[in-house]
Coordinates of C-alpha atoms and ligand atoms in Angstrom, one line a residue:
M1 CA -10.3 8.1 13.7
R2 CA -12.3 8.8 10.4
Q3 CA -11.5 12.5 9.3
S4 CA -12.4 12.9 6.5
L5 CA -10.9 15.9 3.4
G6 CA -13.8 18.5 3.2
E7 CA -13.8 17.6 -0.4
E8 CA -12.1 14.7 -2.1
K9 CA -8.9 14.8 -3.9
V10 CA -8.8 13.2 -7.3
F11 CA -5.4 11.8 -9.1
K12 CA -5.9 11.3 -12.8
D13 CA -4.7 7.5 -13.8
P14 CA -4.6 5.7 -17.0
V15 CA -5.8 2.7 -15.9
H16 CA -8.5 3.4 -13.1
N17 CA -9.4 6.3 -14.5
Y18 CA -9.8 8.5 -11.3
I19 CA -8.3 7.8 -7.9
H20 CA -10.1 9.1 -4.8
V21 CA -8.6 10.2 -1.7
Q22 CA -11.5 10.9 1.0
D23 CA -9.4 10.6 4.3
E24 CA -6.8 13.4 5.8
L25 CA -4.3 10.8 6.5
I26 CA -4.2 9.4 3.0
W27 CA -3.9 12.7 1.6
A28 CA -0.8 13.4 4.2
L29 CA 0.8 10.2 3.5
I30 CA 0.8 10.7 0.0
N31 CA 3.0 14.2 0.5
T32 CA 5.2 12.6 2.7
P33 CA 8.9 12.6 1.3
E34 CA 9.0 8.6 1.9
F35 CA 6.4 8.4 -0.5
Q36 CA 6.8 10.6 -3.0
R37 CA 10.2 9.2 -3.2
L38 CA 8.5 6.5 -4.9
R39 CA 8.1 8.3 -7.9
R40 CA 12.0 8.2 -8.8
I41 CA 11.7 4.4 -8.7
R42 CA 10.5 2.5 -11.6
Q43 CA 7.8 -0.2 -11.2
L44 CA 9.4 -2.5 -13.5
G45 CA 13.4 -2.0 -13.0
T46 CA 15.2 -2.2 -16.1
T47 CA 12.0 -3.6 -18.1
F48 CA 12.2 0.3 -20.1
L49 CA 15.1 -1.2 -21.7
T50 CA 12.9 -4.2 -23.5
F51 CA 9.4 -2.0 -23.6
H52 CA 10.2 1.8 -23.5
G53 CA 6.4 2.7 -23.0
A54 CA 7.6 0.9 -19.3
E55 CA 8.8 3.9 -17.1
H56 CA 6.2 3.9 -14.9
S57 CA 6.7 4.6 -11.5
R58 CA 6.1 2.6 -8.0
F59 CA 4.1 5.6 -7.2
S60 CA 1.4 5.4 -9.9
H61 CA 1.6 1.9 -8.7
S62 CA 1.0 2.1 -5.2
L63 CA -2.0 4.8 -5.9
G64 CA -3.4 2.0 -8.0
V65 CA -3.1 -0.4 -5.4
Y66 CA -4.8 1.9 -2.6
E67 CA -7.3 3.0 -5.0
I68 CA -8.4 -0.9 -5.7
T69 CA -8.2 -2.0 -2.3
R70 CA -10.5 1.3 -1.1
R71 CA -13.0 0.6 -3.9
I72 CA -12.9 -3.4 -2.8
I73 CA -13.6 -2.0 1.3
S74 CA -16.6 0.5 0.3
Q75 CA -18.1 -2.7 -1.9
F76 CA -17.8 -4.4 1.2
E77 CA -19.3 -2.2 3.2
R78 CA -22.4 -1.4 1.0
N79 CA -23.3 -4.8 0.7
G80 CA -23.5 -5.0 4.5
Y81 CA -21.2 -8.1 4.9
A82 CA -21.3 -9.0 8.5
D83 CA -17.4 -10.9 7.7
W84 CA -15.4 -7.2 7.4
P85 CA -14.6 -5.9 10.5
E86 CA -15.4 -2.5 9.6
D87 CA -13.1 -0.8 11.9
E88 CA -9.9 -1.7 9.9
R89 CA -10.6 -0.2 6.7
M90 CA -8.0 2.2 7.6
V91 CA -4.9 0.1 8.6
A92 CA -6.0 -1.8 5.3
L93 CA -5.9 1.2 3.0
C94 CA -2.7 2.5 4.8
A95 CA -0.9 -0.6 4.3
A96 CA -2.2 -0.7 0.7
L97 CA -1.0 2.5 0.0
L98 CA 2.5 2.0 1.9
H99 CA 3.1 -1.9 0.9
D100 CA 6.0 -0.4 -1.6
L101 CA 7.6 2.0 0.6
G102 CA 10.6 -0.2 1.0
H103 CA 11.6 -0.7 -2.5
G104 CA 14.7 0.3 -3.6
P105 CA 16.2 1.6 -7.2
F106 CA 16.3 -1.4 -9.4
S107 CA 15.1 -3.3 -6.7
H108 CA 15.5 -7.3 -8.0
S109 CA 19.0 -6.5 -8.9
I110 CA 20.4 -3.9 -6.3
E111 CA 18.4 -6.9 -3.6
E112 CA 20.4 -9.9 -5.1
A113 CA 23.7 -7.9 -5.1
F114 CA 23.3 -7.0 -1.4
H115 CA 21.1 -9.5 0.3
M116 CA 18.1 -6.7 1.4
D117 CA 14.7 -7.2 1.6
H118 CA 12.1 -4.8 0.7
E119 CA 9.9 -5.7 3.3
D120 CA 12.0 -5.3 5.6
W121 CA 13.1 -1.6 4.7
T122 CA 9.2 -1.1 4.4
C123 CA 8.8 -1.9 8.0
K124 CA 11.9 0.1 8.9
I125 CA 10.2 3.4 7.2
L126 CA 7.1 2.7 8.7
L127 CA 8.4 2.4 12.4
G128 CA 11.7 4.7 12.1
D129 CA 12.2 8.1 12.4
T130 CA 10.3 9.3 9.7
E131 CA 7.9 11.4 8.5
V132 CA 5.3 8.4 7.6
N133 CA 5.9 7.4 11.4
R134 CA 4.6 10.7 12.7
I135 CA 1.8 10.5 10.7
L136 CA 0.5 7.4 11.4
K137 CA 0.8 7.8 14.9
Q138 CA -1.5 10.5 15.2
I139 CA -4.3 7.5 14.9
S140 CA -2.9 5.8 18.2
G141 CA 0.9 5.0 19.2
D142 CA 0.3 1.5 18.0
F143 CA -1.1 2.1 14.7
P144 CA 2.3 2.4 12.4
E145 CA 3.3 -1.3 14.2
K146 CA -0.6 -2.5 12.9
V147 CA 0.4 -1.4 9.3
A148 CA 4.1 -3.3 9.8
G149 CA 1.7 -6.1 10.7
V150 CA -0.1 -6.3 7.8
I151 CA 2.7 -5.9 5.3
R152 CA 4.6 -9.1 7.7
K153 CA 1.2 -10.8 6.8
D154 CA 1.3 -11.5 10.3
Y155 CA -1.6 -9.2 11.5
D156 CA -4.1 -11.0 13.8
K157 CA -7.3 -9.7 11.5
R158 CA -6.3 -12.4 8.8
I159 CA -9.2 -10.8 6.4
V160 CA -7.0 -7.5 6.3
V161 CA -3.6 -9.9 5.1
N162 CA -5.4 -11.7 2.6
L163 CA -7.1 -8.5 0.9
V164 CA -3.4 -6.9 0.8
S165 CA -1.5 -10.1 -0.1
S166 CA -2.9 -13.4 -1.5
P167 CA -3.0 -14.6 -5.2
L168 CA -6.0 -12.4 -6.2
D169 CA -4.8 -9.8 -4.2
A170 CA -5.4 -5.6 -4.7
D171 CA -1.2 -5.6 -5.3
R172 CA -1.3 -8.1 -8.0
M173 CA -4.4 -6.9 -9.7
D174 CA -2.8 -3.3 -10.2
Y175 CA 0.3 -4.2 -11.6
L176 CA -1.1 -6.4 -14.1
L177 CA -3.3 -3.9 -15.4
R178 CA -0.7 -1.1 -15.1
D179 CA 2.3 -3.2 -16.6
A180 CA 0.4 -4.5 -19.5
Y181 CA -1.3 -0.8 -20.3
F182 CA 2.5 1.1 -19.9
T183 CA 4.6 -1.9 -21.7
G184 CA 1.6 -2.0 -24.7
V185 CA 1.6 -5.7 -24.6
N186 CA -2.4 -6.9 -25.5
Y187 CA -2.5 -9.1 -22.6
G188 CA -3.5 -8.4 -19.0
T189 CA -7.0 -6.5 -19.9
I190 CA -8.5 -7.7 -17.4
D191 CA -12.3 -7.0 -16.4
I192 CA -11.1 -5.6 -12.9
D193 CA -14.6 -4.0 -12.2
R194 CA -16.6 -7.4 -12.5
I195 CA -13.6 -9.2 -10.1
L196 CA -14.3 -6.5 -7.8
R197 CA -17.9 -6.9 -7.8
M198 CA -17.9 -10.8 -7.3
L199 CA -15.1 -10.7 -4.0
R200 CA -16.5 -11.0 -0.7
P201 CA -15.2 -11.4 3.0
F202 CA -16.2 -14.9 4.1
H203 CA -15.0 -16.6 7.5
G204 CA -11.0 -14.7 8.1
R205 CA -10.6 -14.0 4.1
V206 CA -11.7 -12.7 0.8
V207 CA -13.4 -15.5 -1.3
V208 CA -14.7 -15.4 -5.3
K209 CA -18.8 -16.0 -5.6
E210 CA -18.7 -19.1 -7.9
S211 CA -20.6 -17.3 -10.5
G212 CA -17.0 -15.0 -10.9
M213 CA -15.0 -17.9 -12.0
H214 CA -14.9 -17.0 -15.8
A215 CA -13.6 -13.4 -14.6
V216 CA -10.9 -15.1 -12.2
E217 CA -9.7 -17.6 -15.3
D218 CA -9.3 -14.3 -17.4
Y219 CA -7.3 -12.9 -14.3
L220 CA -5.1 -16.1 -14.5
M221 CA -4.4 -16.3 -17.9
S222 CA -3.6 -12.3 -18.5
R223 CA -1.2 -13.1 -15.1
Y224 CA 0.3 -16.3 -17.5
Q225 CA 1.1 -14.5 -20.3
M226 CA 2.4 -11.3 -18.4
Y227 CA 4.8 -13.6 -16.8
W228 CA 6.4 -15.0 -20.2
Q229 CA 5.6 -12.1 -22.3
V230 CA 7.0 -9.4 -19.9
Y231 CA 8.2 -10.2 -16.2
F232 CA 10.4 -13.1 -17.8
H233 CA 11.6 -11.7 -20.8
P234 CA 15.3 -13.0 -21.6
V235 CA 16.4 -9.4 -22.6
T236 CA 14.9 -7.7 -19.0
R237 CA 16.7 -10.6 -17.4
S238 CA 19.9 -10.0 -19.4
S239 CA 20.0 -6.5 -18.5
E240 CA 19.0 -7.0 -14.8
I241 CA 22.1 -9.2 -15.0
L242 CA 24.5 -6.7 -16.0
L243 CA 23.0 -4.4 -13.3
R244 CA 23.9 -7.1 -11.0
Q245 CA 27.1 -7.5 -12.2
I246 CA 28.1 -4.0 -11.9
F247 CA 26.8 -3.6 -7.9
R248 CA 29.1 -6.8 -7.7
R249 CA 32.3 -5.4 -8.9
A250 CA 32.3 -2.0 -7.3
K251 CA 31.4 -4.0 -4.0
E252 CA 34.7 -6.1 -5.0
L253 CA 36.5 -2.7 -5.5
W254 CA 35.7 -0.8 -2.5
A255 CA 36.0 -4.4 -0.8
S256 CA 40.0 -4.6 -2.4
G257 CA 40.8 -0.3 -1.3
Y258 CA 40.4 0.4 -4.8
S259 CA 40.0 4.6 -5.3
F260 CA 36.9 5.3 -7.1
Q261 CA 37.2 8.5 -9.1
F262 CA 33.6 9.4 -8.4
M263 CA 31.6 8.3 -5.8
L264 CA 28.7 9.2 -4.1
D265 CA 26.7 8.8 -0.8
P266 CA 25.1 6.4 0.6
L267 CA 26.7 3.6 -1.5
P268 CA 29.6 2.8 0.2
G269 CA 27.5 2.2 3.2
L270 CA 25.5 0.1 1.2
F271 CA 28.9 -1.8 0.2
T272 CA 30.3 -2.4 4.0
R273 CA 27.1 -2.0 6.4
E274 CA 23.6 -2.1 6.6
L275 CA 22.2 1.8 5.7
T276 CA 20.6 3.8 8.2
V277 CA 16.5 4.4 7.4
R278 CA 18.2 8.2 6.1
E279 CA 20.6 6.8 4.1
Y280 CA 18.2 4.3 2.4
L281 CA 15.8 6.9 1.7
Q282 CA 18.5 8.8 -0.2
L283 CA 19.0 6.1 -2.8
D284 CA 17.0 6.5 -5.9
E285 CA 17.4 5.6 -9.5
A286 CA 18.5 8.9 -10.6
L287 CA 21.3 9.1 -7.9
I288 CA 22.6 5.3 -10.0
Q289 CA 22.2 6.3 -12.9
T290 CA 24.3 9.3 -12.6
V291 CA 26.8 6.8 -10.7
F292 CA 26.8 4.3 -13.8
M293 CA 27.1 7.5 -16.6
K294 CA 30.7 8.7 -14.4
W295 CA 31.7 5.0 -13.7
Q296 CA 32.1 4.6 -17.5
S297 CA 35.2 6.0 -17.0
E298 CA 37.0 4.3 -14.1
Q299 CA 40.1 2.8 -14.4
D300 CA 39.2 -0.6 -13.3
P301 CA 38.5 -2.2 -17.4
I302 CA 35.5 -4.6 -15.6
L303 CA 33.1 -2.1 -14.3
S304 CA 33.7 0.8 -17.0
D305 CA 32.9 -2.0 -19.7
L306 CA 29.9 -2.9 -17.6
C307 CA 28.5 0.7 -16.8
G308 CA 29.0 1.8 -20.9
R309 CA 26.9 -1.5 -21.5
F310 CA 24.2 -0.4 -19.4
M311 CA 24.0 3.1 -20.4
E312 CA 24.1 2.2 -23.9
R313 CA 22.1 -0.9 -24.1
N314 CA 24.8 -3.1 -24.7
L315 CA 23.1 -6.2 -23.0
Y316 CA 24.8 -9.8 -23.4
K317 CA 23.2 -12.0 -26.0
Y318 CA 22.1 -15.2 -24.4
V319 CA 21.9 -19.2 -25.9
E320 CA 19.3 -21.5 -24.3
M321 CA 20.2 -25.1 -22.6
E322 CA 17.0 -27.6 -22.2
T323 CA 18.4 -28.7 -18.7
M324 CA 21.0 -28.3 -16.7
D325 CA 23.9 -30.0 -17.5
S326 CA 26.7 -28.7 -15.4
E327 CA 30.0 -30.8 -16.6
F328 CA 29.2 -29.0 -19.9
I329 CA 29.2 -25.6 -18.0
D330 CA 32.3 -26.5 -16.1
E331 CA 33.9 -27.1 -19.4
I332 CA 32.7 -23.7 -20.7
K333 CA 34.2 -22.1 -17.5
Q334 CA 37.8 -23.7 -18.0
S335 CA 37.9 -22.8 -21.8
F336 CA 36.6 -19.4 -21.2
E337 CA 39.9 -19.1 -18.8
A338 CA 41.8 -20.4 -21.2
V339 CA 41.7 -18.1 -23.6
G340 CA 41.8 -15.0 -20.8
L341 CA 37.2 -14.8 -20.4
D342 CA 36.8 -14.0 -16.7
P343 CA 34.0 -17.0 -16.1
L344 CA 32.7 -15.1 -13.3
Y345 CA 31.9 -11.9 -15.4
D346 CA 31.9 -13.1 -19.2
L347 CA 28.6 -16.4 -18.2
E348 CA 25.5 -15.6 -16.1
I349 CA 23.0 -18.7 -16.1
D350 CA 19.6 -17.9 -15.3
S351 CA 16.6 -20.1 -15.1
P352 CA 12.8 -19.0 -14.2
A353 CA 12.3 -19.6 -10.7
D354 CA 8.9 -18.5 -10.0
L355 CA 5.6 -19.5 -11.4
P356 CA 2.5 -17.0 -12.0
Y357 CA 0.1 -19.1 -9.6
D358 CA 0.1 -21.8 -6.8
V359 CA -2.7 -24.1 -7.2
F360 CA -1.9 -27.2 -4.9
R361 CA -0.1 -26.4 -1.8
P362 CA -1.5 -29.1 0.9
E363 CA 0.9 -28.3 3.0
D364 CA -0.4 -24.7 3.3
E365 CA -3.1 -25.2 6.0
L366 CA -4.0 -21.3 6.2
R367 CA -5.0 -21.7 2.1
T368 CA -3.2 -18.5 1.5
H369 CA -1.9 -19.2 -1.6
Q370 CA -5.5 -20.1 -2.7
I371 CA -7.9 -19.2 -4.9
L372 CA -11.0 -20.0 -3.2
L373 CA -15.2 -20.1 -5.0
L374 CA -17.8 -19.9 -2.8
D375 CA -20.8 -21.4 -4.0
R376 CA -24.6 -20.7 -3.4
Q377 CA -25.3 -23.7 0.1
E378 CA -21.5 -21.2 1.2
R379 CA -19.5 -23.8 0.8
L380 CA -15.8 -23.4 -0.4
K381 CA -14.0 -24.8 -3.6
E382 CA -10.6 -24.7 -4.2
I383 CA -10.8 -22.8 -8.5
S384 CA -8.3 -25.6 -10.1
E385 CA -11.0 -27.9 -8.6
V386 CA -13.6 -26.7 -10.9
S387 CA -11.9 -25.0 -13.5
D388 CA -10.1 -26.6 -16.7
I389 CA -8.4 -23.4 -17.9
V390 CA -6.7 -23.0 -14.3
R391 CA -6.1 -26.7 -14.4
S392 CA -4.0 -26.4 -17.5
I393 CA -1.9 -23.5 -16.5
S394 CA -1.2 -24.6 -13.0
G395 CA 2.3 -26.1 -12.1
I396 CA 3.6 -25.7 -15.8
H397 CA 7.1 -25.1 -15.8
R398 CA 9.0 -24.3 -18.8
G399 CA 12.4 -25.3 -17.3
R400 CA 15.3 -24.0 -19.6
Y401 CA 18.2 -22.3 -19.0
H402 CA 19.4 -19.3 -20.4
L403 CA 23.5 -18.8 -20.7
Y404 CA 24.3 -15.2 -20.9
F405 CA 27.5 -13.7 -22.6
P406 CA 29.3 -10.4 -23.9
K407 CA 29.0 -11.2 -27.9
G408 CA 31.7 -9.1 -29.2
K409 CA 34.2 -10.4 -27.0
L410 CA 33.7 -14.0 -27.2
E411 CA 33.7 -13.7 -31.2
A412 CA 37.1 -12.0 -30.9
V413 CA 37.9 -15.2 -29.0
A414 CA 36.2 -17.9 -30.7
D415 CA 38.5 -19.4 -33.1
R416 CA 40.6 -20.4 -29.6
L417 CA 37.9 -22.0 -28.1
P418 CA 37.2 -26.0 -28.6
E419 CA 35.1 -26.3 -31.5
H420 CA 31.8 -27.4 -30.1
I421 CA 31.7 -24.7 -27.7
S422 CA 32.2 -21.9 -29.9
T423 CA 29.5 -23.6 -32.2
F424 CA 27.1 -23.9 -28.9
F425 CA 27.3 -19.7 -28.2
K426 CA 26.8 -19.7 -32.1
A427 CA 23.0 -21.3 -31.8
Ligands
NI1 NI1 3.7 -3.8 -5.2

């Protein structure tokens, strides 16, 4: 089924100028309550506390990923590439549009605190008793399962999975551009039109024509810069730590039978068990922030302090540690306890774990984590084999550790701490 809308619908978008909706089905999916909920979830979680412009939502990002995918597919269709299976257009567009449907409020912190996974939730929403599921089923009974297969990366048409999830996929291209635009940093302004023109389907995956190498280099450099400037910004990490601590404390209190002065459904379910899809869909950032605002006046001093800090952006400060010295960390924890600080809440250790781009994954037989260039003789080369720039930024891992702590609280007891410890935190 390819039922097109009588008249094309457009969304004005600051990144792609216009987002074009041509299919009845896509329009219907955008108008479901499940998709509209993404308007109430920020794309970058707590990053707005570091870069105040970063208030953009997962709704706008999802539309952007859909639009890039649509442009790639129409480029494939225009060129009549035999390696692109034309009847996969709708599966690819739906997977692109819906790939982030399962994100919760302040995703990263909430997932860590409650051991959840947004990809699982995306699939549950696609396959459960939801409006999105009913609309997808209008195509065919097994269509929701096909879309879920693309999200889980086990769909049998590999090229569709590759289009939606690879180092050069529509998801990454959209968030790089969008996050750069809304944070206002000068990186991330890649020539996306040129990259899109250089892509082509080849033997079950999306590859880049060799002449597009410099555009891809530029894209990877932008990713590298954005990673250190925005995604791993220590102040943003500090606010994520605060969130994680709030969730951890609330869960602990709930388990101990503490009676909250203020509580909202479906939070108790979140603390004690797996939520139903219906309950999960009630979670958004407005709800979480309302709860934090009220919890500022809870009896529990830890919870009220943490929530007050979040609302007023009174974040933990940090010091750097070049290498992990666990003996020193133990010593810090002991001396914290001795002066009445709580090592569980007054100290957090953080380290960059992710890398902007994996180059060599010899164990990865499907080569899904590689960017492949296609030369005129139709031979494939991994980009770092040909590009000095890509090679130079691959595998770089600045493995510094950050120790986060509440500055005022620490200062109040500094004279009772061993001198080398109080000096360390003054650095
Ligand atoms: Ni995404």
